[in-house]
Coordinates of C-alpha atoms in Angstrom, one line a residue:
Chain A
X1 CA 49.8 -74.6 -1.1
X2 CA 50.8 -70.9 -1.4
X3 CA 51.8 -70.4 2.2
X4 CA 53.5 -73.8 2.3
X5 CA 55.8 -72.7 -0.6
X6 CA 56.2 -69.3 1.0
X7 CA 57.4 -70.8 4.3
X8 CA 59.7 -73.2 2.5
X9 CA 61.4 -70.1 1.1
X10 CA 61.7 -68.7 4.6
X11 CA 63.6 -71.7 6.0
X12 CA 66.6 -70.5 7.9
X13 CA 65.1 -67.2 9.0
X14 CA 64.4 -66.1 12.6
X15 CA 60.7 -66.1 13.3
X16 CA 58.4 -65.8 16.3
X17 CA 55.5 -68.2 16.4
X18 CA 52.5 -67.0 18.5
X19 CA 50.2 -69.8 19.5
X20 CA 46.5 -69.8 20.2
X21 CA 47.2 -70.4 23.9
X22 CA 49.2 -67.0 23.9
X23 CA 52.6 -68.7 24.1
X24 CA 55.1 -67.0 21.8
X25 CA 58.2 -68.9 20.7
X26 CA 61.2 -67.4 18.9
X27 CA 63.5 -69.6 16.7
X28 CA 65.0 -70.4 13.4
X29 CA 62.6 -71.9 10.9
X30 CA 63.9 -75.4 10.2
X31 CA 61.1 -76.9 8.2
X32 CA 57.4 -76.7 7.4
X33 CA 55.0 -79.3 5.9
X34 CA 51.6 -79.3 4.0
X35 CA 49.7 -78.8 7.3
X36 CA 51.9 -75.8 8.0
X37 CA 53.3 -77.7 11.0
X38 CA 56.5 -75.9 12.0
X39 CA 59.8 -77.2 13.2
X40 CA 61.9 -74.6 15.0
X41 CA 65.6 -74.7 16.0
X42 CA 67.3 -72.7 18.7
X43 CA 64.1 -72.2 20.4
X44 CA 63.4 -69.8 23.2
X45 CA 60.2 -68.7 24.7
X46 CA 59.5 -65.0 24.6
X47 CA 58.3 -64.6 28.1
X48 CA 60.4 -67.1 30.0
X49 CA 59.2 -66.2 33.4
X50 CA 55.5 -66.7 32.6
X51 CA 56.2 -70.0 30.8
X52 CA 58.9 -71.9 32.6
X53 CA 57.8 -75.2 31.1
X54 CA 60.2 -75.0 28.1
X55 CA 63.4 -73.7 29.6
X56 CA 65.5 -76.6 28.2
X57 CA 63.8 -77.0 24.9
X58 CA 66.1 -76.2 22.0
X59 CA 64.3 -77.7 19.1
X60 CA 60.6 -78.2 18.8
X61 CA 57.8 -79.2 16.5
X62 CA 54.6 -77.1 16.5
X63 CA 51.3 -78.4 15.2
X64 CA 50.0 -76.1 12.5
X65 CA 46.5 -76.0 13.9
X66 CA 47.6 -74.3 17.1
X67 CA 49.4 -71.4 15.5
X68 CA 47.8 -68.0 15.7
X69 CA 50.6 -65.9 14.1
X70 CA 54.0 -66.4 12.5
X71 CA 55.8 -63.1 13.0
X72 CA 58.4 -62.5 10.3
X73 CA 61.2 -59.9 10.0
X74 CA 59.8 -57.1 7.8
X75 CA 62.9 -57.1 5.5
X76 CA 62.0 -60.7 4.4
X77 CA 58.5 -59.8 3.3
X78 CA 57.8 -58.7 -0.2
X79 CA 54.3 -57.3 0.3
X80 CA 53.6 -56.7 -3.4
X81 CA 54.6 -60.2 -4.4
X82 CA 52.5 -61.8 -1.6
X83 CA 49.6 -59.5 -2.6
X84 CA 49.7 -60.6 -6.2
X85 CA 50.2 -64.3 -5.3
X86 CA 47.2 -64.3 -2.9
X87 CA 45.0 -62.5 -5.4
X88 CA 45.9 -65.2 -8.0
X89 CA 45.3 -68.0 -5.5
X90 CA 41.8 -66.6 -4.6
X91 CA 40.6 -66.6 -8.1
Chain B
X1 CA 58.4 -83.7 26.0
X2 CA 55.1 -82.7 24.6
X3 CA 52.6 -80.2 25.6
X4 CA 48.9 -80.8 25.0
X5 CA 46.4 -78.0 25.6
X6 CA 43.8 -76.9 26.6
X7 CA 44.1 -78.0 30.2
X8 CA 47.8 -77.2 30.1
X9 CA 48.9 -80.7 30.5
X10 CA 52.7 -81.0 30.2
X11 CA 54.0 -84.5 29.6
X12 CA 57.6 -85.6 29.8
X13 CA 58.7 -88.9 28.5
X14 CA 61.7 -90.9 27.3
X15 CA 60.2 -92.5 24.2
X16 CA 57.7 -91.2 21.7
X17 CA 56.4 -92.1 18.2
X18 CA 54.0 -90.0 16.1
X19 CA 52.1 -90.2 12.9
X20 CA 50.0 -87.2 11.8
X21 CA 51.0 -86.0 15.3
X22 CA 49.1 -88.7 17.1
X23 CA 51.5 -89.6 19.9
X24 CA 52.4 -92.7 21.9
X25 CA 54.3 -91.9 25.1
X26 CA 56.0 -94.5 27.3
X27 CA 56.9 -93.6 30.9
X28 CA 54.9 -90.4 30.6
X29 CA 54.6 -88.0 33.5
X30 CA 52.5 -84.9 33.9
X31 CA 54.2 -81.9 35.2
X32 CA 51.8 -79.6 36.9
X33 CA 53.1 -76.0 37.5
X34 CA 51.3 -73.6 39.8
X35 CA 53.3 -70.4 40.3
X36 CA 56.6 -71.4 41.7
X37 CA 55.5 -74.9 42.7
X38 CA 55.6 -78.0 40.5
X39 CA 54.9 -81.7 40.7
X40 CA 55.6 -84.6 38.4
X41 CA 52.8 -87.2 38.4
X42 CA 53.6 -90.5 36.7
X43 CA 51.1 -91.7 34.1
X44 CA 52.7 -94.7 32.4
X45 CA 51.7 -95.5 28.8
X46 CA 49.8 -92.7 27.1
X47 CA 48.2 -92.4 23.7
X48 CA 47.4 -88.8 22.6
X49 CA 45.1 -87.9 19.8
X50 CA 46.9 -85.6 17.4
X51 CA 44.3 -82.8 17.5
X52 CA 45.1 -82.2 21.2
X53 CA 48.9 -81.8 20.6
X54 CA 50.3 -78.2 20.8
X55 CA 54.1 -78.6 20.9
X56 CA 56.5 -81.5 20.8
X57 CA 59.8 -80.2 22.2
X58 CA 63.2 -81.8 22.4
X59 CA 64.8 -81.4 25.8
X60 CA 68.4 -80.5 25.9
X61 CA 69.7 -82.7 28.7
X62 CA 72.6 -80.4 29.5
X63 CA 70.3 -77.4 30.3
X64 CA 68.2 -76.8 33.4
X65 CA 64.7 -78.0 32.9
X66 CA 63.1 -75.6 35.3
X67 CA 64.2 -72.2 36.8
X68 CA 66.0 -72.7 40.1
X69 CA 63.3 -70.7 41.9
X70 CA 60.8 -73.5 41.4
X71 CA 60.1 -75.9 44.3
X72 CA 59.0 -79.5 43.9
X73 CA 56.0 -80.5 46.1
X74 CA 53.8 -83.5 46.6
X75 CA 50.7 -84.3 44.5
X76 CA 48.3 -83.3 47.2
X77 CA 49.9 -80.0 47.7
X78 CA 49.9 -79.2 44.0
X79 CA 46.2 -80.1 43.7
X80 CA 45.5 -77.8 46.6
X81 CA 47.4 -75.0 44.9
X82 CA 45.6 -75.6 41.6
X83 CA 42.2 -75.4 43.4
X84 CA 43.3 -72.1 45.1
X85 CA 44.4 -70.6 41.8
X86 CA 41.1 -71.7 40.1
X87 CA 39.1 -70.1 42.9
X88 CA 41.1 -66.9 42.7
X89 CA 40.4 -66.6 39.0
X90 CA 36.7 -67.5 39.5
X91 CA 36.5 -64.8 42.1
X92 CA 38.2 -62.2 39.8
X93 CA 35.8 -63.2 37.0
X94 CA 32.7 -62.8 39.2
X95 CA 33.8 -59.5 40.6
X96 CA 34.4 -58.2 37.1
X97 CA 30.9 -59.3 36.1
X98 CA 29.4 -57.4 39.0
X99 CA 31.3 -54.3 38.0
X100 CA 30.1 -54.6 34.4
X101 CA 26.5 -54.7 35.7
X102 CA 27.1 -51.3 37.5
X103 CA 28.2 -50.0 34.1
X104 CA 30.9 -47.4 35.0
X105 CA 31.6 -44.8 32.4

């Protein structure tokens, strides 16, 4: 629940989603759900030459289970707040 | 468009419905890409179990689907290209294993 709420607050930000198959996709976070499925707008693949499959994809839905990382801009991340929240969640 | 891993199957379709990311595709075709070659193989009606789905992407019809450098080829040719690529990676893998056995410092 914690990260679901956290991502809901990040809607509208530019993020890079790195998948377990090594594909990295940059886009604006449009929405997220309880499974941490991610919908991105204004999508572009980070290494376009290696992954020509998605040249014309502008909006996409990414299944939560295939995400390895969600790379966030450092200005958006309040480390102390996250640290406290995760500690409380773990209890 | 949806992309299901792990065999890098790339499916294009005109109609899709999904629930818990299980997908039904009508008029699906598999786009196999090997280097600069590609081939669209028609598949018809497809039901995909949600756990295999990686991405569902909306194609912008005004944009180019593929880079201009890519060439369409026939199904046989793309299968041959896939086989050649697989053999090349297998060879690389086996050579590496032989080097590891020698244990260079």
